[in-house]
Structure formats: structure tokens, C-alpha cells
């Protein structure tokens, strides 16, 4: 036998080709191409002594333990069994070419000379994933248990979701301990649904969508998990978690109610025991932007600017106070207030309160005093006081056309400042009164 | 005060008692200024006194000499002498006016009130009666109480003639006026200097300081001479500032 080096293509000739081949010869050329390829062979030249049944000289092609043909004669001659332009294909990566010659090449007593043959072979991709009816009939296992993927020179296997390819590269085993769903909507189901789910599952289906979205779950029919009439879910169970809270453990044939998880992260844990033939479960999950509760004023002086019928993630509202009131966050006075709807559906700041502005104790007036026009001791917005000078020794300085009483009235403004209508914040002044003795000199004697 | 009588509390609430080189008087303006005579601060004969650098003490608010001192003196922040005053000319009392600014404002009350300043010449008409008060001598003794005397504004020419008869060469300028009557022994005297000649403006029912006790020849023997405040009102107001 002659073993050709493994190549993707090449030529095979008869001995001495193109000179006449020798007599009494039997050689077998072994053509091998890389694994994952088949061998395709075509004869370009063929000149072998013709005979009935190719008994004398012949070329025999075999592959895969089968003979693909026995050929003799010439390409364009009806004598013998020439291969013509026929392409020969192996199933595997090996093809054998056996060349047999007898003791002589004579025709009607004349010695004939035959050149032999020139064949061209090439490696052709083997589609390992193609159906192999013969193999099935022969009881052979398919190459891949679930999915087969062919490529030039080879193939690989993969498994359906929830299954993991095993080390043999072909078989699949249930593996659902870390299934992740990140699309804003989709379907999640137990393995093989609606066919019975496999035993001994420890599945974790995690739904993780963008912050600010909330996940809704809607279970579909059929819903079927092994159950017991007296004990709650002793065999198999589906647990649902969101925000670290258990939303329920489900089994039986009654599908769970639609669930609004109020979370963007939901985990479904599905445990099964070693037996059972329930069909499992399937749910459709959808998402919507999370909503915050409608802001509510804590007092009648708070004004929520431009209130909206609904507030969702990243929406915000601003708060102001009625005139004369001050925004307060705890004990802290605020110049403005804005709250933003957070991804968890809460407001990032608590609603403030509006506290009435307080002007504080009125400034004391040198050589004068004040009294409350409004409620005594109350110094809040709209409170009024009247400053007066210590008469008759002092007199209030007033502008022309103004009276002391006008000049002395101060009102607590919305800005929390005592202000006079004419002079604003400027304090009144008490000036000494000259030349007005209380007890002037008099003389009764005349 | 010669020929006067004791004042009652509240009669002259502007009256100040000063001791610098000797006793003197003054009048309260506003609530932190004292109007007085320059010569009480810079006397014409400074070497006569023993104390060459005396403290300027100002007392207010009482008619009794002992009581007024018990009330405590009012510290002086600033002394302002009129620029026309000539200490070095013993017989010249031109510009005999000064202001003392107190450190703190005083609280006004029945016995402590300011006097007003004049605003026209009618306060200097001949015969217009005014009151002069002070803790000065009554002639031969120092009083324990504030005293006052009621005097008329005198005729300028009569006063000038009287000065000539006394062979006195002291200038009697337009910035002075005189009061009294040689026939009546009523006058201000030593210790009353700086006090004011107060006139009642009946129209406005206010008392006005028209003069400052300045100088005289003897006491109660003729006329007394006063600084004419009206001529210094602008200066006073300028020194006191707008806020006063």
C-alpha cells in the first residue's frame, strides 16, 4: 500500500504514468484528508486494459468499507467499465484506490500499451450534522444530543436553554441555576414546558431590568407543579422573590395571580424532587416605568408647583409656600425644594413643611418703645407693632406730611422683616424735645 | 446770681454745672451736647488758678449743688472752642462760646431737658425779659441751690455808654448783647458763666437760649454781657452735626 501524505487535494496516478504501466501489479493507494472532510475523487485520464467484468486489469475504489466501483477501459470507449466523469465521494476521510494488472496486455495477439490513469482528489467538507439515516437504522446515537452545528472541517454541539453541554461535547444535562433575563419583557418557563420538567432541578431564573422599571408577572396556562392535598408544596415548588421579599411559594394546578413586583430585580427559584410528571409553568413578564406616590402637602400653606396626575422614575416636583411662609425641612430653612422620583418608587426627599415667617423680637427703640397692634407677643407674618417715643421728652422724627403714628407702624412682611410703609426697614428715631420744661419757672408776685 | 431766687426742680432742666478751673454753668442741647462759655474752659487768667490742667466735669439733672454732684459727672468726649475766641486777650470776650460733647447721651426726664436755639432777632428786642440761672455766687456766698434772676434785654447804646463811664475798653461787639438795669441789683455773677439767658417764646411755647453768661464789670452794679447765640447757631449746628 502507498499512503499519501494527508493533504486537502492532490493527484494519484498509476505506476510509471504516463508511460505504460507494468504487468502483474497490485498496489493500493490510501488517500487521507483531515478529519471532518470527505474525499472526492475524479479521473482526468483513464487508460486501463478493458475486459469483461474488468477481470484482467482494473482500478477499484473503496471507502468506508465499501467498494464504490471497479473500473477498466478508456474514458471515451464503450469497452470495459470506464469511470467517465463520475465523482467518487467517501463518507469518511479516507479513500482507497487499488490498481490491479495481470500478466499481459494483448489484444488479438498484439501487445498493447496502456498509460494507466490520472485522478484528482480533494477534501470536501463533511456535514457531520446532516441526518444519518443509516446510522439511526444501525442504532447509532446522533452526534449531538440537542443541537448540531457544522462548520468546514468539523462541527460542534450545543444545548437547549436550561441545559449544559457535558464534557463529551455531545450530551446535554439540565442546568438552570443561573438563568438571566435582561430584556424589558419576555417569557420564562420551566424546562421542557409544556412537557414534564426534569427531576432534581435547582433552577434560579433571574430577571434584571433597568433601574426605574418594575416587573409584572403573568402566569400562563397550563400551570402544573407537583402538589399535595394536605401539605403545602412538599415535592416541587416555585418561589418568587423581589426586593429581598418572598412573594410566594407556588405549586398545584392553580396558576398564581398576576404579580406587580414593584422591583426591577425578580428571582424565581424552582425546585423539583426526583419524581413527578407535571408539565411545569410558564410566565410572561412585562415591565413599566416605576411610579412614585402622589405628593401630598402636609399643611395648607404648601404649594406643589404644576402638579402632575402621575409621577414616574426621574420625574420631580417642586414645592413653594404661600406668601409669608417659609419652607422647612426639619429645623432647616430652605430656599427651594425639589424632590425626584427614585428608581425604587420613593421620593428622594420627604415633603417639607411651610412655617409662617417670624420677624423675631422687634428691635428696641432708643428713648422709645413699642406695643403690639396685633396679638401681643406674636411676631409672625402680618403682625404689626407701633413704635412710640418717650414723650414728652422725646419726639419721633417724621417726614413732612407724615404722622408719628404712621412712622411708628411696622408690619412683619412676607420676607420676615419688620417694615414701615414709608421708610422700610429703617428704624424711627426719637429726638430730644427742646425748650419744654415740665415745670417752667413762674412768678406769682406782681 | 445777684438778686435772684432759688429755682424749683424742673424750672431750668437744661442747666449744667461745670467745674473746670472753677464753677461754671452750661445748657444742655439735644441729649449729649453742653453749650457753655469758652472762658470757663480756657480762662482769661489761667495762671490765677492753682490747677493748670484741670478735669472737665459736667453735672446735670438737679437744682441742689450737693445732689447734682451725687448724680455723677458726665464724661466729655470732645471740647470745641469757637475759633474767634482769644484766650490771650483778657478783655476781649469775642467768640466766648464753646461746646462740650458728652461721651454718652443722657436720658431726658423732668429735670433734664435740652433748651432750644434762637432762629431770629426778635429774641433780642430791648426789654424782652429773660431768665438767667446758675450756681454762681450771690455776691458774698456760694449758693447750695440753683438760683435764677429775671432780666430784660438792655439797650445796646446804654450798655456801651455805661462801659465808657466805667472806662472799660472791652469790645462790646454785635456778637454780644447786654441785659440788666443799673438801677436794679439783679445780675449774673462769677460761677454763672456758661449758663444761658433763656427766653420764653410764647408763640411756640418753648424756651430758647438766646445768650451765654459771658462777662461784666462787677456784679449787680450795671449791665451784664452775653454772647449772642443767634450769631453762632450755624456754627453750633455744624459742630453738632446733622444727627443732632
XYZ file of C-alpha atoms in Angstrom:
690
model
C 0.000 0.000 0.000
C 1.028 3.561 -0.716
C -0.040 6.109 1.906
C -0.287 9.580 0.506
C 0.506 12.394 2.895
C -2.590 13.974 4.342
C -3.488 16.979 2.185
C -6.581 18.849 1.132
C -6.068 17.966 -2.535
C -3.675 16.121 -4.805
C -3.153 13.750 -7.730
C -2.986 9.969 -7.889
C -1.505 8.156 -10.877
C -0.837 4.615 -11.930
C 2.806 3.496 -11.752
C 5.043 4.974 -14.471
C 2.171 7.159 -15.702
C 2.012 8.443 -18.470
C 4.226 5.561 -19.657
C 2.519 2.155 -19.868
C 2.003 0.572 -16.535
C 3.802 -2.650 -15.736
C 2.199 -6.093 -15.657
C 1.470 -8.270 -12.646
C 0.941 -5.410 -10.312
C -1.351 -4.809 -7.359
C -0.951 -1.523 -5.470
C -3.335 0.230 -3.160
C -3.057 3.980 -2.717
C -4.536 5.286 0.533
C -5.854 8.848 0.255
C -6.416 10.545 3.569
C -7.750 14.058 4.154
C -8.105 15.804 7.555
C -10.837 14.690 9.873
C -14.134 16.481 9.223
C -13.613 16.240 5.476
C -14.644 13.705 2.859
C -12.601 12.658 -0.126
C -13.846 13.481 -3.604
C -12.109 11.780 -6.498
C -12.387 12.397 -10.250
C -10.442 10.721 -13.046
C -8.863 13.055 -15.522
C -7.101 10.367 -17.531
C -8.078 6.702 -17.659
C -6.482 4.104 -19.969
C -6.613 0.585 -18.490
C -6.853 -2.675 -20.408
C -10.563 -3.306 -20.990
C -12.006 -6.672 -20.162
C -15.362 -8.245 -19.470
C -16.141 -7.523 -15.886
C -12.712 -5.841 -15.584
C -11.221 -9.220 -14.742
C -7.715 -8.509 -16.071
C -6.622 -5.014 -15.210
C -8.779 -2.695 -13.112
C -8.948 0.175 -10.719
C -11.045 -0.422 -7.620
C -12.261 2.427 -5.457
C -13.339 1.734 -1.943
C -14.170 3.799 1.103
C -15.958 3.326 4.354
C -15.527 -0.471 3.984
C -17.494 -0.379 0.781
C -16.446 -0.749 -2.834
C -17.519 2.212 -4.841
C -16.646 0.628 -8.172
C -14.255 -1.414 -10.286
C -13.159 0.253 -13.479
C -11.213 -0.551 -16.681
C -11.179 0.586 -20.295
C -10.791 4.080 -21.640
C -12.724 7.210 -20.811
C -14.400 7.565 -24.211
C -14.645 3.859 -25.060
C -17.668 1.571 -24.560
C -15.366 -1.309 -23.758
C -14.797 -2.332 -20.213
C -16.190 -0.128 -17.420
C -14.559 3.274 -17.593
C -15.414 5.706 -14.749
C -16.183 8.589 -17.085
C -16.552 11.880 -15.337
C -18.125 10.317 -12.298
C -17.206 11.838 -8.921
C -16.460 9.446 -6.149
C -17.109 10.545 -2.612
C -16.211 8.927 0.667
C -18.252 9.255 3.803
C -15.140 9.384 5.954
C -11.765 10.995 5.430
C -10.167 8.020 3.727
C -10.421 6.521 0.248
C -8.565 3.512 -1.175
C -7.533 3.189 -4.814
C -6.440 -0.356 -5.753
C -4.736 -0.856 -9.105
C -4.512 -4.422 -10.369
C -2.771 -5.621 -13.594
C -2.430 -9.192 -14.945
C 0.496 -10.801 -16.688
C -0.027 -9.374 -20.192
C -1.725 -6.674 -22.262
C -2.570 -8.256 -25.589
C -5.373 -7.835 -27.989
C -5.736 -10.260 -30.887
C -2.104 -11.273 -30.418
C -0.877 -7.724 -30.489
C 0.829 -6.319 -27.475
C -0.985 -3.226 -26.291
C 0.298 -0.385 -24.222
C -1.994 1.310 -21.707
C -0.997 4.518 -19.907
C -2.919 3.807 -16.777
C -4.778 6.691 -15.005
C -4.512 10.174 -13.566
C -7.015 11.047 -10.855
C -7.503 14.245 -8.884
C -8.756 14.201 -5.332
C -9.805 16.976 -2.977
C -11.076 17.290 0.557
C -14.745 18.244 0.760
C -16.365 19.400 3.979
C -18.239 16.726 5.754
C -21.567 17.926 7.174
C -21.482 15.959 10.349
C -24.854 17.382 11.322
C -26.651 16.076 8.277
C -29.125 13.362 9.026
C -27.606 9.965 9.110
C -30.453 7.624 8.360
C -28.180 4.660 8.102
C -26.705 5.388 11.445
C -30.140 5.602 13.045
C -31.112 2.390 11.420
C -27.973 0.906 12.751
C -28.915 2.113 16.223
C -26.211 4.724 16.361
C -26.646 7.762 18.564
C -26.847 11.136 16.792
C -23.655 13.190 17.087
C -25.303 15.831 19.264
C -27.994 15.256 21.873
C -29.684 18.630 21.262
C -28.283 20.858 18.577
C -25.562 20.233 15.979
C -23.616 22.985 14.221
C -21.472 22.118 11.206
C -18.506 24.108 10.040
C -15.840 23.482 7.415
C -13.687 20.755 8.787
C -15.750 19.952 11.824
C -18.857 20.510 13.968
C -19.903 21.301 17.477
C -22.896 20.666 19.665
C -24.972 22.912 21.868
C -27.903 22.506 24.200
C -31.341 23.978 24.612
C -31.713 26.746 27.214
C -31.600 25.336 30.699
C -29.235 22.579 29.698
C -25.490 22.453 29.801
C -23.195 20.683 27.316
C -21.287 17.940 29.020
C -17.611 17.161 28.744
C -18.164 14.687 25.928
C -19.171 17.634 23.764
C -22.378 15.942 22.687
C -24.686 15.251 25.561
C -26.733 17.870 27.464
C -27.738 17.996 31.078
C -30.279 20.252 32.731
C -28.551 23.342 34.188
C -30.699 26.282 35.216
C -29.031 27.542 38.342
C -28.229 30.962 36.917
C -30.590 31.867 34.125
C -30.575 35.615 33.468
C -33.218 37.659 31.660
C -32.443 41.291 30.941
C -34.882 42.196 28.187
C -37.716 44.547 29.198
C -40.216 41.777 28.508
C -40.125 38.077 27.774
C -41.158 34.602 28.687
C -39.746 32.354 31.356
C -40.697 28.723 31.682
C -39.687 25.508 33.319
C -37.563 23.134 31.281
C -39.420 21.212 28.600
C -42.623 23.163 29.215
C -45.340 22.151 28.449
C -43.741 18.703 28.622
C -42.937 17.409 32.120
C -39.963 19.110 33.687
C -36.834 17.090 34.561
C -36.228 15.807 38.108
C -33.817 17.203 40.709
C -33.832 20.736 39.415
C -32.370 23.665 41.340
C -33.236 26.427 38.974
C -32.795 30.156 39.515
C -34.324 32.415 36.927
C -33.198 35.999 37.484
C -34.977 38.873 35.806
C -32.849 42.026 35.889
C -34.136 45.027 34.034
C -33.094 48.669 34.093
C -33.406 50.671 37.262
C -36.628 52.563 37.365
C -38.621 49.756 35.777
C -40.919 47.473 37.693
C -41.572 43.876 36.643
C -45.053 42.409 36.244
C -45.520 38.648 36.140
C -48.390 36.904 34.422
C -48.535 33.117 34.549
C -49.914 31.228 31.600
C -51.923 28.050 31.378
C -51.181 25.246 31.860
C -49.637 25.680 35.285
C -48.802 22.381 36.865
C -46.370 21.635 39.673
C -46.442 18.517 41.846
C -48.594 19.167 44.866
C -50.066 17.506 47.912
C -53.546 17.981 49.228
C -52.591 18.402 52.866
C -49.040 19.682 52.838
C -48.075 22.867 51.066
C -45.779 22.173 48.116
C -43.804 19.272 49.646
C -42.364 17.967 46.386
C -41.724 20.653 43.874
C -42.183 24.401 44.323
C -41.731 27.693 42.597
C -40.591 30.548 44.866
C -40.701 34.176 43.787
C -38.534 36.897 45.344
C -38.436 40.621 44.709
C -36.731 43.348 46.725
C -35.464 40.625 49.021
C -39.023 39.661 49.922
C -40.652 36.333 49.254
C -43.756 36.982 47.167
C -44.929 33.406 47.478
C -44.293 29.691 47.024
C -46.433 28.116 44.379
C -47.411 24.606 43.236
C -50.505 22.749 42.165
C -52.639 23.454 39.161
C -53.949 26.873 40.065
C -51.759 29.451 38.393
C -50.588 32.255 40.658
C -52.265 35.645 40.367
C -50.694 38.375 38.278
C -47.933 39.939 40.336
C -46.715 43.523 40.375
C -43.321 43.093 41.988
C -42.505 46.827 42.358
C -38.943 45.886 41.605
C -36.566 45.711 38.698
C -34.977 42.542 40.068
C -37.019 39.378 40.410
C -35.796 35.866 41.193
C -37.737 32.712 40.505
C -36.451 29.605 42.250
C -37.768 26.301 41.002
C -37.001 23.152 42.941
C -38.064 19.657 41.922
C -37.597 16.312 43.539
C -36.615 13.059 41.933
C -40.042 12.151 40.625
C -43.145 13.560 39.059
C -44.519 14.273 35.657
C -46.208 17.641 35.980
C -45.979 19.900 32.972
C -44.409 22.853 34.709
C -45.076 26.543 34.297
C -44.599 29.492 32.014
C -44.916 33.186 32.621
C -44.875 36.326 30.590
C -43.085 39.171 32.246
C -43.504 42.785 31.277
C -42.088 45.990 32.667
C -43.268 49.511 33.149
C -41.631 52.615 34.488
C -41.887 52.717 38.243
C -44.244 55.270 39.776
C -43.895 57.342 42.877
C -46.794 58.093 45.198
C -48.662 61.306 44.543
C -47.033 64.066 46.613
C -49.289 65.409 49.339
C -48.890 68.715 51.108
C -48.503 68.426 54.851
C -50.202 71.712 55.545
C -52.478 74.193 53.876
C -49.654 76.649 53.197
C -47.653 74.303 50.993
C -47.961 74.727 47.231
C -46.942 71.877 44.932
C -45.957 73.524 41.676
C -47.573 72.287 38.477
C -48.883 69.025 39.967
C -48.991 66.078 37.587
C -51.581 63.307 37.568
C -48.815 60.757 37.859
C -45.115 60.797 38.708
C -42.702 58.153 37.492
C -38.995 57.438 37.761
C -36.894 60.587 37.291
C -39.921 62.896 37.449
C -39.668 65.641 40.007
C -41.848 68.217 41.704
C -41.090 71.495 43.353
C -42.688 72.993 46.407
C -43.164 76.587 47.433
C -45.026 78.204 50.270
C -47.795 80.721 50.373
C -46.690 84.281 50.909
C -45.388 84.796 54.376
C -44.402 81.198 54.921
C -41.007 79.553 54.948
C -40.038 76.137 53.573
C -38.735 73.976 56.402
C -37.051 70.593 56.202
C -36.970 69.588 59.819
C -35.431 72.570 61.523
C -33.601 73.649 58.411
C -34.995 76.577 56.448
C -34.878 76.032 52.694
C -34.687 78.482 49.835
C -36.272 75.987 47.461
C -37.370 72.382 47.417
C -37.311 69.763 44.682
C -37.910 66.034 45.118
C -37.040 63.422 42.477
C -38.794 60.101 41.960
C -36.238 57.362 42.613
C -35.811 54.008 40.953
C -37.445 52.251 43.897
C -40.627 54.301 43.627
C -39.881 56.579 46.564
C -39.197 60.301 46.656
C -35.621 61.185 47.397
C -36.682 63.816 49.943
C -39.526 63.928 52.349
C -42.197 66.541 51.818
C -41.240 69.771 53.597
C -43.495 71.922 55.726
C -44.318 75.569 55.410
C -43.795 77.534 58.574
C -45.076 81.031 58.992
C -42.316 83.620 58.734
C -41.240 85.109 62.017
C -39.733 88.558 62.153
C -38.427 87.974 65.639
C -38.457 90.340 68.533
C -38.724 93.919 67.236
C -35.593 95.991 67.595
C -35.655 98.143 70.675
C -36.033 101.844 70.068
C -33.654 104.146 71.833
C -35.671 106.519 74.028
C -38.822 104.845 72.879
C -40.731 101.619 72.993
C -43.245 99.626 71.030
C -46.562 97.935 71.585
C -48.316 95.253 69.592
C -51.144 96.349 67.362
C -51.950 92.740 66.592
C -51.848 89.890 69.098
C -49.417 90.636 71.886
C -46.148 88.775 71.620
C -46.881 87.394 68.165
C -44.131 88.392 65.740
C -45.079 86.333 62.704
C -46.128 87.327 59.215
C -48.630 90.225 59.154
C -48.114 91.053 62.833
C -47.951 94.794 63.483
C -46.332 96.922 66.130
C -46.390 100.609 66.942
C -43.195 102.327 67.962
C -43.528 105.415 70.112
C -41.095 107.778 71.775
C -40.916 108.564 75.446
C -42.998 111.706 75.493
C -42.862 114.492 76.331
C -39.092 114.377 76.423
C -38.631 112.790 73.024
C -40.456 113.156 69.778
C -40.359 110.907 66.737
C -38.636 112.262 63.668
C -41.088 112.269 60.773
C -41.099 113.408 57.198
C -43.268 116.320 56.172
C -46.819 115.149 55.703
C -46.326 112.096 57.827
C -47.515 111.454 61.321
C -45.726 109.839 64.218
C -48.250 107.056 64.289
C -47.697 106.299 60.607
C -43.945 106.440 61.023
C -44.071 104.150 64.013
C -46.130 101.326 62.489
C -44.094 98.307 61.467
C -45.517 95.168 59.944
C -43.897 91.761 59.686
C -43.502 91.185 55.952
C -43.510 88.009 53.909
C -39.723 88.228 53.898
C -39.668 88.019 57.683
C -38.574 91.617 58.166
C -40.258 94.370 60.130
C -41.036 97.151 57.689
C -42.597 100.574 57.822
C -44.777 101.601 54.901
C -42.833 104.806 54.327
C -39.305 104.090 55.485
C -38.964 100.352 55.066
C -36.568 98.701 57.485
C -35.131 101.983 58.729
C -35.811 102.393 62.415
C -37.604 105.503 63.619
C -35.664 107.999 65.713
C -36.665 109.641 68.931
C -35.222 113.114 69.110
C -34.937 115.164 72.289
C -37.654 117.809 72.701
C -36.047 121.163 73.433
C -37.302 124.062 75.448
C -40.260 122.350 77.045
C -39.667 122.187 80.756
C -42.271 120.196 82.579
C -42.167 122.651 85.426
C -41.298 126.022 83.934
C -40.489 128.903 86.143
C -43.490 131.042 87.139
C -43.835 134.064 89.382
C -46.982 134.892 91.195
C -45.767 138.074 92.812
C -46.575 141.195 90.889
C -26.927 135.108 90.643
C -27.434 138.520 92.191
C -30.893 139.474 93.331
C -32.433 136.265 92.213
C -34.238 133.449 93.857
C -33.899 129.712 94.130
C -35.110 127.677 91.252
C -37.515 124.827 91.726
C -36.809 121.409 90.285
C -37.663 121.378 86.622
C -37.600 125.162 86.190
C -34.362 125.101 84.275
C -33.855 121.434 83.313
C -31.158 122.354 80.769
C -28.918 123.817 83.469
C -25.479 122.244 83.687
C -22.989 122.740 86.449
C -19.373 122.553 85.391
C -16.157 122.580 87.291
C -13.066 123.128 85.238
C -10.917 125.950 86.532
C -13.738 126.904 88.763
C -17.507 126.560 88.916
C -19.418 127.379 85.809
C -22.609 126.796 84.005
C -23.861 125.422 80.750
C -27.011 124.356 78.954
C -27.989 121.027 77.501
C -28.528 120.896 73.739
C -30.001 117.715 72.374
C -29.080 114.823 74.598
C -25.289 114.920 74.541
C -24.089 118.468 73.998
C -23.405 121.244 76.501
C -23.399 124.860 75.392
C -21.106 126.968 77.537
C -18.751 129.910 77.532
C -15.269 129.366 76.145
C -13.667 131.213 79.014
C -14.825 128.587 81.506
C -12.618 126.128 79.650
C -9.836 128.486 78.620
C -9.969 131.224 81.235
C -8.552 134.660 80.527
C -6.234 134.374 83.524
C -5.220 130.742 83.577
C -2.316 131.270 85.953
C -4.614 132.614 88.572
C -5.920 129.180 89.335
C -3.788 126.575 91.003
C -4.857 123.801 88.686
C -3.261 124.277 85.298
C -4.651 121.133 83.717
C -7.976 120.520 85.352
C -10.549 117.839 84.611
C -13.637 118.967 82.811
C -16.541 117.812 84.934
C -20.112 118.214 83.842
C -23.096 117.665 86.146
C -26.729 117.618 85.149
C -30.213 116.902 86.398
C -30.651 118.604 89.722
C -31.088 122.000 91.345
C -29.239 121.124 94.522
C -25.491 121.535 94.390
C -24.819 118.516 96.570
C -27.349 116.307 94.845
C -26.283 117.204 91.366
C -22.751 116.131 92.193
C -24.014 112.930 93.745
C -25.620 112.036 90.438
C -22.124 111.803 88.997
C -20.400 113.673 86.267
C -20.864 113.041 82.575
C -17.586 112.286 80.820
C -16.721 114.646 78.000
C -15.687 113.218 74.683
C -14.765 116.431 72.916
C -14.300 120.123 73.673
C -14.977 122.567 70.855
C -13.998 126.224 71.308
C -15.181 128.818 68.852
C -12.289 129.851 66.594
C -12.886 133.549 67.298
C -12.217 133.152 70.995
C -8.937 134.742 72.126
C -7.839 133.445 75.467
C -4.724 135.593 75.373
C -6.745 138.821 75.211
C -8.085 139.264 78.725
C -10.591 141.993 77.909
C -11.844 140.557 74.659
C -14.801 138.153 75.049
C -15.476 137.884 71.362
C -16.432 134.308 70.449
C -16.955 133.346 74.075
C -18.822 130.198 73.216
C -17.903 126.525 73.380
C -19.466 123.105 73.029
C -18.815 120.032 75.099
C -19.719 116.736 73.542
C -20.566 114.168 76.163
C -19.301 110.649 75.901
C -22.815 109.230 76.307
C -26.259 110.523 75.615
C -28.231 111.427 78.690
C -31.703 110.146 79.331
C -34.086 113.038 79.352
C -36.618 113.487 82.070
C -38.469 116.159 84.039
C -35.236 117.570 85.454
C -33.055 117.070 82.448
C -34.225 118.545 79.184
C -32.492 120.463 76.420
C -33.127 124.085 75.536
C -33.799 125.343 72.024
C -31.692 127.623 69.883
C -32.924 131.004 68.610
C -33.846 131.495 64.994
C -34.484 135.225 64.694
C -33.631 138.674 66.044
C -36.921 139.168 67.884
C -35.366 137.428 70.850
C -33.064 140.405 71.280
C -35.509 143.244 71.376
C -34.898 145.786 74.132
C -36.860 144.969 77.233
C -37.534 141.376 76.344
C -37.406 139.526 79.600
C -35.238 136.508 80.020
C -34.090 134.257 82.797
C -30.520 133.671 83.843
C -29.834 130.754 86.161
C -26.734 129.397 87.776
C -24.891 128.046 90.738
C -22.664 131.141 90.799
C -22.100 133.469 93.719
C -24.904 135.545 95.160
C -22.471 138.287 95.946
C -20.768 137.123 99.033
C -21.524 133.446 99.199
C -21.798 130.314 97.080
C -25.372 129.048 96.967
C -26.379 125.496 97.703
C -29.187 125.672 95.237
C -29.604 126.739 91.681
C -30.794 130.316 91.540
C -32.252 132.414 88.810
C -32.954 136.020 88.037
C -35.307 137.593 85.565
C -33.648 140.273 83.465
C -34.598 142.404 80.490
C -32.563 142.737 77.338
C -30.963 146.147 77.687
C -30.427 148.954 75.205
C -27.087 148.427 73.436
C -26.182 152.075 73.422
C -26.947 152.421 77.097
C -24.729 149.452 77.791
C -21.953 150.940 75.669
C -22.221 154.305 77.411
C -22.168 152.578 80.765
C -18.972 150.805 79.752
C -17.382 154.108 78.830
C -18.301 155.556 82.170
C -16.527 152.615 83.688
C -13.582 153.369 81.425
C -13.708 149.798 80.249
C -12.218 149.084 76.846
C -13.619 145.617 76.431
C -15.163 145.277 72.997
C -18.953 145.110 73.029
C -19.459 143.570 69.627
C -22.510 142.677 67.595
C -21.937 139.100 68.759
C -22.891 140.154 72.264
C -25.896 141.673 73.926
C -26.435 143.108 77.340
C -29.122 142.836 79.961
C -29.968 144.248 83.326
C -30.580 147.658 84.762
C -28.093 149.736 86.719
C -30.919 150.778 88.944
C -31.731 147.221 89.984
C -29.295 144.939 91.663
C -30.031 141.901 89.602
C -27.377 140.187 87.574
C -25.373 137.077 86.925
C -22.071 136.765 88.664
C -18.915 134.614 88.974
C -19.769 130.950 88.688
C -22.717 131.608 86.405
C -20.548 131.880 83.258
C -21.564 129.461 80.565
C -25.154 129.397 81.743
C -27.740 130.692 79.350
C -30.067 133.663 79.094
C -33.320 131.848 78.443
C -36.298 133.471 76.805
C -39.708 132.018 76.515
C -41.161 132.028 73.035
C -44.820 132.350 73.856
C -45.905 131.689 70.312
C -44.326 128.305 70.234
C -44.366 127.710 73.961
C -40.715 126.866 74.032
C -37.720 128.157 75.890
C -34.830 129.462 73.841
C -31.210 130.060 74.828
C -30.552 133.497 73.365
C -27.392 134.303 75.343
C -24.478 132.824 77.267
C -23.349 134.440 80.519
C -20.032 135.895 79.459
C -18.683 138.928 81.314
C -19.460 142.017 83.302
C -17.916 144.690 85.464
C -18.614 143.677 88.983
C -21.941 142.042 89.673
C -25.292 143.702 90.097
C -23.883 147.133 89.523
C -24.913 147.740 85.975
C -25.271 145.529 82.953
C -24.250 142.005 82.224
C -22.839 140.979 78.864
C -23.815 137.844 76.996
C -22.662 136.000 73.920
C -25.361 136.408 71.302
C -26.223 132.802 70.486
C -28.201 133.649 67.349
C -24.953 134.657 65.642
C -23.465 131.260 66.373
C -26.375 128.951 65.569
C -24.878 127.892 62.236
C -21.590 127.104 63.901
C -23.325 125.171 66.664
C -25.353 123.138 64.236
C -22.307 122.432 62.112
C -20.361 121.187 65.099
C -23.201 119.144 66.495
C -23.816 117.514 63.139
C -26.968 116.720 61.285
C -27.998 113.883 63.517
C -28.483 116.298 66.387
